[in-house]
Amino acid sequence: MFLTMALLRKGISGKQWIGKYRRPRAITWQMKRNMLVHLEREAENEYWISRPYMTAEQERGHAAERRAQNWLKIKETKFQKFPEHKYVADHLSHLNTTKTWSS
């Protein structure tokens, strides 16, 4: 049965561009050029990534002051958003009974 199918089949069954037995795409010169450009760009990126900008000693603690200032700014904005304190005396002032009533 498999031999019969292999001999009598005249092409790719079903959809020719998808599936397990799909038709392979032709490689064009544009595809080759684009792949070379991509590989060259990747090689350049690897080159620059492999060379650090600062040494380990320079990198240690170089941004501590800036980070502390940023944290202070964040803290100040949080405190500005915080609502005013509500005091019990203000809240319960309508219950004061110090007024003298005339009889």
JSON list of C-alpha atoms in Angstrom, two decimals:
[
{"chain": "A", "resi": 1, "resn": "MET", "atom": "CA", "xyz": [0.00, 0.00, 0.00]},
{"chain": "A", "resi": 2, "resn": "PHE", "atom": "CA", "xyz": [2.82, 2.42, 0.87]},
{"chain": "A", "resi": 3, "resn": "LEU", "atom": "CA", "xyz": [4.65, 1.56, -2.37]},
{"chain": "A", "resi": 4, "resn": "THR", "atom": "CA", "xyz": [1.47, 2.16, -4.38]},
{"chain": "A", "resi": 5, "resn": "MET", "atom": "CA", "xyz": [0.93, 5.56, -2.75]},
{"chain": "A", "resi": 6, "resn": "ALA", "atom": "CA", "xyz": [4.59, 6.52, -3.31]},
{"chain": "A", "resi": 7, "resn": "LEU", "atom": "CA", "xyz": [4.49, 5.52, -6.98]},
{"chain": "A", "resi": 8, "resn": "LEU", "atom": "CA", "xyz": [1.08, 6.98, -7.85]},
{"chain": "A", "resi": 9, "resn": "ARG", "atom": "CA", "xyz": [1.34, 10.24, -5.93]},
{"chain": "A", "resi": 10, "resn": "LYS", "atom": "CA", "xyz": [1.93, 13.14, -8.27]},
{"chain": "A", "resi": 11, "resn": "GLY", "atom": "CA", "xyz": [2.67, 15.86, -5.75]},
{"chain": "A", "resi": 12, "resn": "ILE", "atom": "CA", "xyz": [2.37, 16.99, -2.22]},
{"chain": "A", "resi": 13, "resn": "SER", "atom": "CA", "xyz": [-0.99, 16.05, -0.76]},
{"chain": "A", "resi": 14, "resn": "GLY", "atom": "CA", "xyz": [-3.03, 18.66, 1.05]},
{"chain": "A", "resi": 15, "resn": "LYS", "atom": "CA", "xyz": [-1.72, 22.15, 1.58]},
{"chain": "A", "resi": 16, "resn": "GLN", "atom": "CA", "xyz": [1.72, 22.39, 0.00]},
{"chain": "A", "resi": 17, "resn": "TRP", "atom": "CA", "xyz": [3.17, 25.11, 2.30]},
{"chain": "A", "resi": 18, "resn": "ILE", "atom": "CA", "xyz": [2.19, 23.74, 5.73]},
{"chain": "A", "resi": 19, "resn": "GLY", "atom": "CA", "xyz": [2.40, 20.40, 7.48]},
{"chain": "A", "resi": 20, "resn": "LYS", "atom": "CA", "xyz": [4.92, 17.64, 7.98]},
{"chain": "A", "resi": 21, "resn": "TYR", "atom": "CA", "xyz": [5.46, 16.94, 4.29]},
{"chain": "A", "resi": 22, "resn": "ARG", "atom": "CA", "xyz": [5.35, 20.53, 3.06]},
{"chain": "A", "resi": 23, "resn": "ARG", "atom": "CA", "xyz": [7.11, 21.85, -0.01]},
{"chain": "A", "resi": 24, "resn": "PRO", "atom": "CA", "xyz": [10.45, 23.44, 0.88]},
{"chain": "A", "resi": 25, "resn": "ARG", "atom": "CA", "xyz": [10.75, 27.16, 0.19]},
{"chain": "A", "resi": 26, "resn": "ALA", "atom": "CA", "xyz": [13.28, 28.28, -2.40]},
{"chain": "A", "resi": 27, "resn": "ILE", "atom": "CA", "xyz": [16.20, 30.27, -0.96]},
{"chain": "A", "resi": 28, "resn": "THR", "atom": "CA", "xyz": [16.64, 33.54, -2.83]},
{"chain": "A", "resi": 29, "resn": "TRP", "atom": "CA", "xyz": [19.64, 35.86, -2.97]},
{"chain": "A", "resi": 30, "resn": "GLN", "atom": "CA", "xyz": [17.72, 38.42, -0.90]},
{"chain": "A", "resi": 31, "resn": "MET", "atom": "CA", "xyz": [17.24, 35.83, 1.85]},
{"chain": "A", "resi": 32, "resn": "LYS", "atom": "CA", "xyz": [20.97, 35.07, 1.82]},
{"chain": "A", "resi": 33, "resn": "ARG", "atom": "CA", "xyz": [21.84, 38.79, 1.92]},
{"chain": "A", "resi": 34, "resn": "ASN", "atom": "CA", "xyz": [19.45, 39.45, 4.79]},
{"chain": "A", "resi": 35, "resn": "MET", "atom": "CA", "xyz": [20.85, 36.51, 6.75]},
{"chain": "A", "resi": 36, "resn": "LEU", "atom": "CA", "xyz": [24.40, 37.80, 6.26]},
{"chain": "A", "resi": 37, "resn": "VAL", "atom": "CA", "xyz": [23.37, 41.27, 7.46]},
{"chain": "A", "resi": 38, "resn": "HIS", "atom": "CA", "xyz": [21.67, 39.73, 10.48]},
{"chain": "A", "resi": 39, "resn": "LEU", "atom": "CA", "xyz": [24.71, 37.59, 11.35]},
{"chain": "A", "resi": 40, "resn": "GLU", "atom": "CA", "xyz": [27.09, 40.55, 10.96]},
{"chain": "A", "resi": 41, "resn": "ARG", "atom": "CA", "xyz": [24.91, 42.68, 13.25]},
{"chain": "A", "resi": 42, "resn": "GLU", "atom": "CA", "xyz": [24.80, 39.86, 15.81]},
{"chain": "A", "resi": 43, "resn": "ALA", "atom": "CA", "xyz": [28.59, 39.46, 15.67]},
{"chain": "A", "resi": 44, "resn": "GLU", "atom": "CA", "xyz": [29.05, 43.20, 16.25]},
{"chain": "A", "resi": 45, "resn": "ASN", "atom": "CA", "xyz": [26.64, 43.10, 19.22]},
{"chain": "A", "resi": 46, "resn": "GLU", "atom": "CA", "xyz": [28.55, 40.18, 20.73]},
{"chain": "A", "resi": 47, "resn": "TYR", "atom": "CA", "xyz": [31.79, 42.12, 20.26]},
{"chain": "A", "resi": 48, "resn": "TRP", "atom": "CA", "xyz": [30.51, 45.15, 22.15]},
{"chain": "A", "resi": 49, "resn": "ILE", "atom": "CA", "xyz": [28.82, 43.10, 24.87]},
{"chain": "A", "resi": 50, "resn": "SER", "atom": "CA", "xyz": [32.01, 41.14, 25.54]},
{"chain": "A", "resi": 51, "resn": "ARG", "atom": "CA", "xyz": [33.96, 44.33, 26.41]},
{"chain": "A", "resi": 52, "resn": "PRO", "atom": "CA", "xyz": [32.71, 46.06, 29.57]},
{"chain": "A", "resi": 53, "resn": "TYR", "atom": "CA", "xyz": [32.53, 49.86, 29.72]},
{"chain": "A", "resi": 54, "resn": "MET", "atom": "CA", "xyz": [33.73, 50.02, 33.33]},
{"chain": "A", "resi": 55, "resn": "THR", "atom": "CA", "xyz": [35.90, 47.77, 35.42]},
{"chain": "A", "resi": 56, "resn": "ALA", "atom": "CA", "xyz": [34.39, 45.86, 38.31]},
{"chain": "A", "resi": 57, "resn": "GLU", "atom": "CA", "xyz": [35.94, 48.33, 40.80]},
{"chain": "A", "resi": 58, "resn": "GLN", "atom": "CA", "xyz": [34.50, 51.33, 38.94]},
{"chain": "A", "resi": 59, "resn": "GLU", "atom": "CA", "xyz": [31.11, 49.69, 38.65]},
{"chain": "A", "resi": 60, "resn": "ARG", "atom": "CA", "xyz": [30.82, 48.96, 42.38]},
{"chain": "A", "resi": 61, "resn": "GLY", "atom": "CA", "xyz": [28.81, 51.76, 44.00]},
{"chain": "A", "resi": 62, "resn": "HIS", "atom": "CA", "xyz": [29.01, 54.20, 41.07]},
{"chain": "A", "resi": 63, "resn": "ALA", "atom": "CA", "xyz": [25.27, 54.94, 41.16]},
{"chain": "A", "resi": 64, "resn": "ALA", "atom": "CA", "xyz": [24.64, 54.86, 44.91]},
{"chain": "A", "resi": 65, "resn": "GLU", "atom": "CA", "xyz": [24.22, 58.63, 45.25]},
{"chain": "A", "resi": 66, "resn": "ARG", "atom": "CA", "xyz": [21.85, 58.89, 42.29]},
{"chain": "A", "resi": 67, "resn": "ARG", "atom": "CA", "xyz": [19.77, 55.98, 43.56]},
{"chain": "A", "resi": 68, "resn": "ALA", "atom": "CA", "xyz": [19.57, 57.54, 47.04]},
{"chain": "A", "resi": 69, "resn": "GLN", "atom": "CA", "xyz": [18.35, 60.82, 45.57]},
{"chain": "A", "resi": 70, "resn": "ASN", "atom": "CA", "xyz": [15.75, 59.01, 43.47]},
{"chain": "A", "resi": 71, "resn": "TRP", "atom": "CA", "xyz": [14.55, 57.13, 46.55]},
{"chain": "A", "resi": 72, "resn": "LEU", "atom": "CA", "xyz": [14.22, 60.41, 48.48]},
{"chain": "A", "resi": 73, "resn": "LYS", "atom": "CA", "xyz": [12.15, 61.88, 45.63]},
{"chain": "A", "resi": 74, "resn": "ILE", "atom": "CA", "xyz": [9.86, 58.84, 45.63]},
{"chain": "A", "resi": 75, "resn": "LYS", "atom": "CA", "xyz": [9.46, 59.06, 49.41]},
{"chain": "A", "resi": 76, "resn": "GLU", "atom": "CA", "xyz": [8.59, 62.76, 49.25]},
{"chain": "A", "resi": 77, "resn": "THR", "atom": "CA", "xyz": [5.94, 62.21, 46.59]},
{"chain": "A", "resi": 78, "resn": "LYS", "atom": "CA", "xyz": [4.40, 59.44, 48.71]},
{"chain": "A", "resi": 79, "resn": "PHE", "atom": "CA", "xyz": [4.27, 61.73, 51.74]},
{"chain": "A", "resi": 80, "resn": "GLN", "atom": "CA", "xyz": [2.67, 64.50, 49.68]},
{"chain": "A", "resi": 81, "resn": "LYS", "atom": "CA", "xyz": [-0.11, 62.15, 48.61]},
{"chain": "A", "resi": 82, "resn": "PHE", "atom": "CA", "xyz": [-0.73, 61.05, 52.19]},
{"chain": "A", "resi": 83, "resn": "PRO", "atom": "CA", "xyz": [-3.95, 62.60, 53.60]},
{"chain": "A", "resi": 84, "resn": "GLU", "atom": "CA", "xyz": [-3.98, 64.96, 56.57]},
{"chain": "A", "resi": 85, "resn": "HIS", "atom": "CA", "xyz": [-4.32, 63.49, 60.04]},
{"chain": "A", "resi": 86, "resn": "LYS", "atom": "CA", "xyz": [-7.81, 63.43, 61.48]},
{"chain": "A", "resi": 87, "resn": "TYR", "atom": "CA", "xyz": [-7.82, 64.24, 65.16]},
{"chain": "A", "resi": 88, "resn": "VAL", "atom": "CA", "xyz": [-10.43, 62.81, 67.52]},
{"chain": "A", "resi": 89, "resn": "ALA", "atom": "CA", "xyz": [-11.14, 66.25, 69.00]},
{"chain": "A", "resi": 90, "resn": "ASP", "atom": "CA", "xyz": [-12.05, 67.65, 65.59]},
{"chain": "A", "resi": 91, "resn": "HIS", "atom": "CA", "xyz": [-14.11, 64.65, 64.65]},
{"chain": "A", "resi": 92, "resn": "LEU", "atom": "CA", "xyz": [-16.11, 64.60, 67.89]},
{"chain": "A", "resi": 93, "resn": "SER", "atom": "CA", "xyz": [-16.38, 68.38, 68.40]},
{"chain": "A", "resi": 94, "resn": "HIS", "atom": "CA", "xyz": [-20.16, 68.28, 67.89]},
{"chain": "A", "resi": 95, "resn": "LEU", "atom": "CA", "xyz": [-20.48, 66.29, 71.13]},
{"chain": "A", "resi": 96, "resn": "ASN", "atom": "CA", "xyz": [-19.02, 69.01, 73.37]},
{"chain": "A", "resi": 97, "resn": "THR", "atom": "CA", "xyz": [-21.35, 69.75, 76.28]},
{"chain": "A", "resi": 98, "resn": "THR", "atom": "CA", "xyz": [-19.54, 72.69, 77.86]},
{"chain": "A", "resi": 99, "resn": "LYS", "atom": "CA", "xyz": [-22.29, 75.09, 76.95]},
{"chain": "A", "resi": 100, "resn": "THR", "atom": "CA", "xyz": [-24.38, 76.24, 79.90]},
{"chain": "A", "resi": 101, "resn": "TRP", "atom": "CA", "xyz": [-28.11, 76.05, 79.38]},
{"chain": "A", "resi": 102, "resn": "SER", "atom": "CA", "xyz": [-30.36, 78.65, 80.88]},
{"chain": "A", "resi": 103, "resn": "SER", "atom": "CA", "xyz": [-33.38, 77.36, 82.66]}
]
